[in-house]
Structures are given as structure tokens and as C-alpha cells.
PDB file of C-alpha atoms in Angstrom:
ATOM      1  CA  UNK V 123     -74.341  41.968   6.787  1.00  0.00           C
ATOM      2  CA  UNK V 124     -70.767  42.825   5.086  1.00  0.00           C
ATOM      3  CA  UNK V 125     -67.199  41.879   5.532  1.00  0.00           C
ATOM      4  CA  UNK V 126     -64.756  44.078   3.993  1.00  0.00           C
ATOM      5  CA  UNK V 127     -61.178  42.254   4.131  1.00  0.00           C
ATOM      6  CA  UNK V 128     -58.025  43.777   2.888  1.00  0.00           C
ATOM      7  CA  UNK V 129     -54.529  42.956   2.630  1.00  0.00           C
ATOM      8  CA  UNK V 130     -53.617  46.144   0.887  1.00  0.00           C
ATOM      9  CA  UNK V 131     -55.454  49.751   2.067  1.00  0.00           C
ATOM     10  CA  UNK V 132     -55.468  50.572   5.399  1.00  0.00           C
ATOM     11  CA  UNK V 133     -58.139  50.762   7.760  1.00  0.00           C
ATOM     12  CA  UNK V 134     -58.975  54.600   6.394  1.00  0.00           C
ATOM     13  CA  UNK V 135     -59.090  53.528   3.104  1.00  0.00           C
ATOM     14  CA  UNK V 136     -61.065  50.853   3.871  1.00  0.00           C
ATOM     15  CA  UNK V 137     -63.835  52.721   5.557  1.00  0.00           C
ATOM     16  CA  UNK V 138     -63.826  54.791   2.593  1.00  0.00           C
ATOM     17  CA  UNK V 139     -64.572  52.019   0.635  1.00  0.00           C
ATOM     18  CA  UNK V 140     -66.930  50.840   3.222  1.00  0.00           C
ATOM     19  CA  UNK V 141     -68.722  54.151   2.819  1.00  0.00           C
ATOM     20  CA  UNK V 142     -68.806  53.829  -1.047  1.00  0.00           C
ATOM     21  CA  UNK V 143     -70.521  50.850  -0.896  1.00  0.00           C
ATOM     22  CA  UNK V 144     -72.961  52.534   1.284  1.00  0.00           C
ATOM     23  CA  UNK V 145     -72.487  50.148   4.355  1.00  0.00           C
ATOM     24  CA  UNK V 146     -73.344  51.361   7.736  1.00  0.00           C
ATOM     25  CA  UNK V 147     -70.242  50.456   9.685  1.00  0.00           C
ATOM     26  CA  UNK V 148     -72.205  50.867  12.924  1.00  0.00           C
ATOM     27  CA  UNK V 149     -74.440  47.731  12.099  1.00  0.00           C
ATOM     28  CA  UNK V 150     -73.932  46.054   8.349  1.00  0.00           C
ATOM     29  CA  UNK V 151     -70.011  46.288   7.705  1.00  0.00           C
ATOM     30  CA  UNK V 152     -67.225  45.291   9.409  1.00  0.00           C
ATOM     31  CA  UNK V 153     -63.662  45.308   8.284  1.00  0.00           C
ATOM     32  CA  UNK V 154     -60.230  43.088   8.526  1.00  0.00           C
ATOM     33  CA  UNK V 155     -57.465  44.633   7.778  1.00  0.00           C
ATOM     34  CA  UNK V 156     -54.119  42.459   7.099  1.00  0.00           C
ATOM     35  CA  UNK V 157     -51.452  44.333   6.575  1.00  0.00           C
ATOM     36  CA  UNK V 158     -49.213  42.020   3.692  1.00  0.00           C
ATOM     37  CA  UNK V 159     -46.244  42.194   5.894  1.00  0.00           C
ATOM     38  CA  UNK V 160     -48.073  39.803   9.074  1.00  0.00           C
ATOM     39  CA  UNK V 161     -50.271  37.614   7.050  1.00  0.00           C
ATOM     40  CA  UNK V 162     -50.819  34.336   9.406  1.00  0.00           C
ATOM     41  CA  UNK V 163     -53.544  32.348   7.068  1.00  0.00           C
ATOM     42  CA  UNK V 164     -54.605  30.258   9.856  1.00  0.00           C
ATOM     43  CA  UNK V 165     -55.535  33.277  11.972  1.00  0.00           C
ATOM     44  CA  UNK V 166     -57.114  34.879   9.064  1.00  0.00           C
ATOM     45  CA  UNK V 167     -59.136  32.613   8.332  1.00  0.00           C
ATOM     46  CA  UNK V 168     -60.373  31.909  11.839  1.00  0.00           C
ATOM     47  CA  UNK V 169     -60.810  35.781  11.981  1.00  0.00           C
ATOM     48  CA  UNK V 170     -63.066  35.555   8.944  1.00  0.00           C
ATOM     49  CA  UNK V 171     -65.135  32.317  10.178  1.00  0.00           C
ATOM     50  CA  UNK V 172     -65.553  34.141  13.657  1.00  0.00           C
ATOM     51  CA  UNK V 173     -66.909  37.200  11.586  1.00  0.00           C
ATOM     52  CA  UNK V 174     -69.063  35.106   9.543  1.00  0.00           C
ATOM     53  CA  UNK V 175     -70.588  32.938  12.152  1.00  0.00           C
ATOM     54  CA  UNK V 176     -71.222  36.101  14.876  1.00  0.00           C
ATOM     55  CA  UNK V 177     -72.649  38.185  12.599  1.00  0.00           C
ATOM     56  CA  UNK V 178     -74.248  36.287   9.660  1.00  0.00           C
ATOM     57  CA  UNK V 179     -71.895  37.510   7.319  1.00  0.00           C
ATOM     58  CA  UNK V 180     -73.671  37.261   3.577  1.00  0.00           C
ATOM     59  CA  UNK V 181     -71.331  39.839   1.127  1.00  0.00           C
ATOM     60  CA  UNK V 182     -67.965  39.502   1.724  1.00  0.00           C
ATOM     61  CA  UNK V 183     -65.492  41.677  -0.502  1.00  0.00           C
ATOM     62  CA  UNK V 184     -61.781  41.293  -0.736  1.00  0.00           C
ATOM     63  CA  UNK V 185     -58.995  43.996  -1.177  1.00  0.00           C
ATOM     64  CA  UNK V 186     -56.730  42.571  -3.090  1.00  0.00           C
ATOM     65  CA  UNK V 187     -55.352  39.153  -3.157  1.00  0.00           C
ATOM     66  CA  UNK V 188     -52.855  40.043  -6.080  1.00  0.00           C
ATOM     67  CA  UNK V 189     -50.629  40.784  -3.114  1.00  0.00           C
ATOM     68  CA  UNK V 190     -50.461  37.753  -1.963  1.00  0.00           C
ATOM     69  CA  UNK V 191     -48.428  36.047  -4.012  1.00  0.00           C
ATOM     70  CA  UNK V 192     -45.409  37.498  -3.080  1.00  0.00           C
ATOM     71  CA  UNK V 193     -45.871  34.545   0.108  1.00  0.00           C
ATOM     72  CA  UNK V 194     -45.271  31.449  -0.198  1.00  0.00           C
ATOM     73  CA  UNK V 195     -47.313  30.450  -3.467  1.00  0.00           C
ATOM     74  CA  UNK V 196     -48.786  26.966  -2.027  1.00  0.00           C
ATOM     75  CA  UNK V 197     -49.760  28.414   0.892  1.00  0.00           C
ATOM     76  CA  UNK V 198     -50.918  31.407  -0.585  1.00  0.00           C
ATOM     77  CA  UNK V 199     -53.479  29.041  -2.976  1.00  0.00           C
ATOM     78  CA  UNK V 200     -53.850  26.718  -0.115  1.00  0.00           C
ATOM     79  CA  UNK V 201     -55.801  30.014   1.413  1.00  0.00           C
ATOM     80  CA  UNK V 202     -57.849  31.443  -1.421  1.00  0.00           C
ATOM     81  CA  UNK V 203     -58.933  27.596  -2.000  1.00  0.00           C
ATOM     82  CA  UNK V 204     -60.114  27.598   2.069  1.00  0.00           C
ATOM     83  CA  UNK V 205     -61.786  30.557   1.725  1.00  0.00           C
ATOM     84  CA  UNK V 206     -63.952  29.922  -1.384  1.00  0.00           C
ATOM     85  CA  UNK V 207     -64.939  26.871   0.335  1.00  0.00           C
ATOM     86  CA  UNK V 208     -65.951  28.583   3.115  1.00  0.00           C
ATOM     87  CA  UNK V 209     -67.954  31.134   1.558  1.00  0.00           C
ATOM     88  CA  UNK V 210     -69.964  28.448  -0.552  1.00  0.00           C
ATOM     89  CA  UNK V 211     -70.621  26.297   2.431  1.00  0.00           C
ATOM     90  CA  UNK V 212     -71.882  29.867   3.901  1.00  0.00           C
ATOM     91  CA  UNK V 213     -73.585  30.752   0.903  1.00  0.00           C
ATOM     92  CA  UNK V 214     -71.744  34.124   0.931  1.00  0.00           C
ATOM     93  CA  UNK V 215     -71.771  36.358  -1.855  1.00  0.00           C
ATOM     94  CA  UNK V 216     -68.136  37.125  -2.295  1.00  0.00           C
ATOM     95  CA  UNK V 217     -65.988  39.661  -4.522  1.00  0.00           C
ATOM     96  CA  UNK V 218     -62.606  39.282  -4.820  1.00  0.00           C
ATOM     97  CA  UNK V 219     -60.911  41.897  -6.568  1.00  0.00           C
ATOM     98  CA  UNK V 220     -57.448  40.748  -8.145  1.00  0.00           C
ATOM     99  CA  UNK V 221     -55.145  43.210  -9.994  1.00  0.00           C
ATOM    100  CA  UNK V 222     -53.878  41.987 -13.706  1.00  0.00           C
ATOM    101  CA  UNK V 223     -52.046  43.826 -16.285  1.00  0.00           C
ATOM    102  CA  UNK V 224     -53.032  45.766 -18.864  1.00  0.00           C
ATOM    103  CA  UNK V 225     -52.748  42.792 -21.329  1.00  0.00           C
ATOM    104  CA  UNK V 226     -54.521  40.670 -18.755  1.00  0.00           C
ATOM    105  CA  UNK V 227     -51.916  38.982 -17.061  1.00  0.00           C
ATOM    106  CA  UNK V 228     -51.029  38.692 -13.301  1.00  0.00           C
ATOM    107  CA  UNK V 229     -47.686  40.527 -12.524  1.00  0.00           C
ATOM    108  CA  UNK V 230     -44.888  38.002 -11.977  1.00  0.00           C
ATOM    109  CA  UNK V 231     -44.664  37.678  -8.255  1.00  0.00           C
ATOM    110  CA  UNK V 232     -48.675  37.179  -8.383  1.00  0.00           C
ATOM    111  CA  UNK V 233     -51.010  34.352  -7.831  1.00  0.00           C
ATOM    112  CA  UNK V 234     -51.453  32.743 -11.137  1.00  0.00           C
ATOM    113  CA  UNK V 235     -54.383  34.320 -12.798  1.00  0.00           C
ATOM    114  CA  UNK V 236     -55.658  30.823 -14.111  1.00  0.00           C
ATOM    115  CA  UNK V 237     -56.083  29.853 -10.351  1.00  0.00           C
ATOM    116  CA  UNK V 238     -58.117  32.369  -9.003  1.00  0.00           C
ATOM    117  CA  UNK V 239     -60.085  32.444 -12.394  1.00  0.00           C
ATOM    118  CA  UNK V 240     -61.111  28.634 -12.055  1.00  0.00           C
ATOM    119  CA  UNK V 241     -62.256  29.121  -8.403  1.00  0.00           C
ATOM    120  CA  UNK V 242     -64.529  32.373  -9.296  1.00  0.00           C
ATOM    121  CA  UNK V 243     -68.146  32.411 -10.803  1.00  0.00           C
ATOM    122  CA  UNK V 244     -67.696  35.319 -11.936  1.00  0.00           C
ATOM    123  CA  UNK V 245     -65.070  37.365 -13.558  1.00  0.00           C
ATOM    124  CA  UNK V 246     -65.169  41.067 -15.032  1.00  0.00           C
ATOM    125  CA  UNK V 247     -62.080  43.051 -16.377  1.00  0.00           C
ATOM    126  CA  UNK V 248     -62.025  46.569 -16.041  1.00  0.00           C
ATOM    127  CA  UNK V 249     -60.239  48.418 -18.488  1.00  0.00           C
ATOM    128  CA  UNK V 250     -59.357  51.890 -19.735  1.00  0.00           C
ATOM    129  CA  UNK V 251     -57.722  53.451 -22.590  1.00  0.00           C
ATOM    130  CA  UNK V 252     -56.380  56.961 -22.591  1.00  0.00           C
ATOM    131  CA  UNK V 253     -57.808  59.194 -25.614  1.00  0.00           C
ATOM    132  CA  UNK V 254     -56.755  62.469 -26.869  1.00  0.00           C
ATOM    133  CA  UNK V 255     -58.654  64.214 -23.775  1.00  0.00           C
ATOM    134  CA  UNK V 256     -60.100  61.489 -21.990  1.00  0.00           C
ATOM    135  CA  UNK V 257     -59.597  58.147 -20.015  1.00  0.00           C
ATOM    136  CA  UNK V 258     -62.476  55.764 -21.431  1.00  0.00           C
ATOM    137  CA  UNK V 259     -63.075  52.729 -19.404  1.00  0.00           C
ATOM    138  CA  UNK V 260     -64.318  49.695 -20.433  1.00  0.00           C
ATOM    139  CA  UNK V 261     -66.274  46.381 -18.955  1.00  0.00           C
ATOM    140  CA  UNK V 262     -65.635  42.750 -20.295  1.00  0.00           C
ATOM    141  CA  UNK V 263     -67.372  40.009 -18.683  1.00  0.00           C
ATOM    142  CA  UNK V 264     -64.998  37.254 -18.957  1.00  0.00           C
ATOM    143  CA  UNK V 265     -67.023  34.599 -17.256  1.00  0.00           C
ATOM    144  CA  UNK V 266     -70.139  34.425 -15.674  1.00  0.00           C
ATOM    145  CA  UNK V 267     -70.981  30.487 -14.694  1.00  0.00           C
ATOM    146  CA  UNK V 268     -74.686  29.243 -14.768  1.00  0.00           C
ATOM    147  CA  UNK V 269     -75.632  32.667 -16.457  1.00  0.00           C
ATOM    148  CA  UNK V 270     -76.785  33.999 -20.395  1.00  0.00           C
ATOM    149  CA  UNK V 271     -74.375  36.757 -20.337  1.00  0.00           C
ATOM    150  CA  UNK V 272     -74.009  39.182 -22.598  1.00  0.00           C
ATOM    151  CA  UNK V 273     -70.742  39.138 -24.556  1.00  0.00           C
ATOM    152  CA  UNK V 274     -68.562  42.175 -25.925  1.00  0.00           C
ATOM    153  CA  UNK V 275     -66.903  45.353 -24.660  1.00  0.00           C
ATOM    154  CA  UNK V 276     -69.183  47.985 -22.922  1.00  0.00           C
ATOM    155  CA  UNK V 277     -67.907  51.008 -22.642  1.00  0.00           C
ATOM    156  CA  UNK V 278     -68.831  52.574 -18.905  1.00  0.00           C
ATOM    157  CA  UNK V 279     -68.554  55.942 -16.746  1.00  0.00           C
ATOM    158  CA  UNK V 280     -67.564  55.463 -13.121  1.00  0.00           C
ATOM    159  CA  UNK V 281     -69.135  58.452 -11.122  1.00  0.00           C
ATOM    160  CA  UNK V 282     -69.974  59.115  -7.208  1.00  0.00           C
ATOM    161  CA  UNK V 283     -73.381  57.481  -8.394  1.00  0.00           C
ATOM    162  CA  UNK V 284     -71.651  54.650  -9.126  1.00  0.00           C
ATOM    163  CA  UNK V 285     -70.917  52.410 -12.544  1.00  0.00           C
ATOM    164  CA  UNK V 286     -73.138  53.422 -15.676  1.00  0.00           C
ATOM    165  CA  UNK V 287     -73.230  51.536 -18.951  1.00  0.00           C
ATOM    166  CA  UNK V 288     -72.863  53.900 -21.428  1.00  0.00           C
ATOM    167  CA  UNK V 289     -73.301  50.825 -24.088  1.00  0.00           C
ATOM    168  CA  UNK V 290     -71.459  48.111 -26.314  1.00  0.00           C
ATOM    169  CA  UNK V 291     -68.482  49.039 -28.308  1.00  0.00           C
ATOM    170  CA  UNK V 292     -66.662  46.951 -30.981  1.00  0.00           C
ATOM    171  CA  UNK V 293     -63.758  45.430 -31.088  1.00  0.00           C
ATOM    172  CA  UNK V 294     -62.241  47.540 -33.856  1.00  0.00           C
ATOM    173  CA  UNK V 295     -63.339  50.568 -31.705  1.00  0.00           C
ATOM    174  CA  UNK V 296     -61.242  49.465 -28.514  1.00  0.00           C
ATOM    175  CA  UNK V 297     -58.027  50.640 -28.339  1.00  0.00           C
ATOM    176  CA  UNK V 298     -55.026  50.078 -25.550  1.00  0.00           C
TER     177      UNK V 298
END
């Protein structure tokens, strides 16, 4: 069972996305959408806990949080520290995507990045650099707790079949 939660694409978008992911909406997704503009934390979160305790929610992604910061900052942590708590009491597999800059910084009226990177397990950059007749992409895993990743810059292809590794690049080779 899936939660899709966004605070940025509307409900469209976010069936589209559902679809992507290959979730059923009929029976394994569901979807919250918030639009930024009537974010009430306190009913959001009960909204997610009702989803996760009628439906045995296990994946949960999230649509962006970057957004959030433009609320009140305290609160806006206050939240994102609620819900990780809640989805490791749940044992809920949860991806949170958060929007950074090219040079890896949040944007100014964002949640700071060191925040939201201390709370994850997990944390992969997605990249791209625009060649003479191409847009490469690129994966980093930043962080990756209680796991032997593997280090480096891959170099990847993002297709309807979904993310290929088209194999490790150097750091001389990667280019902004």
C-alpha cells in the first residue's frame, strides 16, 4: 500500500506520478494533495496517520517539501520532524523528494538542507549537465546510513522504463 502526498502538483499530476510508479490507484495508492497556500500541519498530519492506520500504509512518497519553507520555519521543521517519527514508528518506507540548487544548496526561502539531511537515511542528488547536444544526468549517493555504498558519480539515462545506470564517471569528467 502507497501514499503519495504533495504540496506542490496537483491532483493530475499526481496521478501521473502515481501511474509512473506503477501504483494501482483503485487498490495500492492513494494521494493527498496540499495545496502550499492552506497547509494546516495538524490536519495533515492527522490526514496522513488516518491514511496510514486504514490502509496499512508501507511506501509513502512526498512531493516536495522544499516548498515549505516559505511557512513559518519552526513549524515547518516541527512537521517534517513529526512525520519522520511517524513513519519509523510505522516502519514506512518513505521518500521525500526536496529540491536544492545546482551547487547543492536549498534556495533561500527553503528548509535548511542540513535539517532534512540529518533526519533522512538516505540521500541521492540528481544532477545534469548540458553538453554540446545532450543533457547528461548524473547520480551521487550522498548518504546511505547502515549501508556499504558505493561512492562516486554515475552517470544515468532516465527513460519510460525507468532509471538505468549507464556506469561511474570521474570527477574530472563531470562538468556543471
Amino acid at each position: 500500500q502507497g501514499l503519495i502526498i504533495s504540496f506542490e502538483e496537483d491532483e493530475e499530476k499526481i496521478k501521473n506520478l502515481s501511474e509512473s510508479f506503477n501504483f494501482n490507484q483503485n487498490s495500492n495508492a492513494h494521494t493527498l494533495y496540499v495545496p502550499p497556500v492552506s497547509v494546516d500541519f495538524n490536519k495533515i498530519f492527522c490526514e496522513v496517520f488516518g491514511y496510514i492506520e486504514k490502509h496499512s500504509v508501507k511506501h509513502i512518497f512526498i512531493n516536495s517539501i522544499s516548498g515549505l519553507g516559505e511557512l513559518s520555519l519552526q513549524e515547518t521543521k516541527d512537521f517534517i520532524k513529526a512525520l519522520f517519527s511517524l513513519f519509523n514508528h510505522y516502519r514506512i518506507n518513505a521518500v521525500v523528494s526536496y529540491i536544492v540548487s545546482k551547487d547543492y544548496c536549498a534556495p533561500e526561502i527553503s528548509i535548511p538542507e542540513d535539517y532534512v539531511l540529518s533526519l533522512s537515511d538516505t540521500v541521492i542528488f540528481l544532477n545534469y549537465a548540458q553538453e554540446i547536444d545532450e543533457i547528461s544526468r548524473y547520480l551521487i549517493i550522498v548518504k546511505m546510513r547502515n549501508s556499504d555504498y558505493k561512492t562516486g558519480i554515475e552517470k544515468i539515462e532516465i527513460s519510460h522504463k525507468g532509471i538505468a545506470l549507464k556506469g561511474a564517471i570521474g570527477v574530472d569528467e563531470f562538468h556543471l
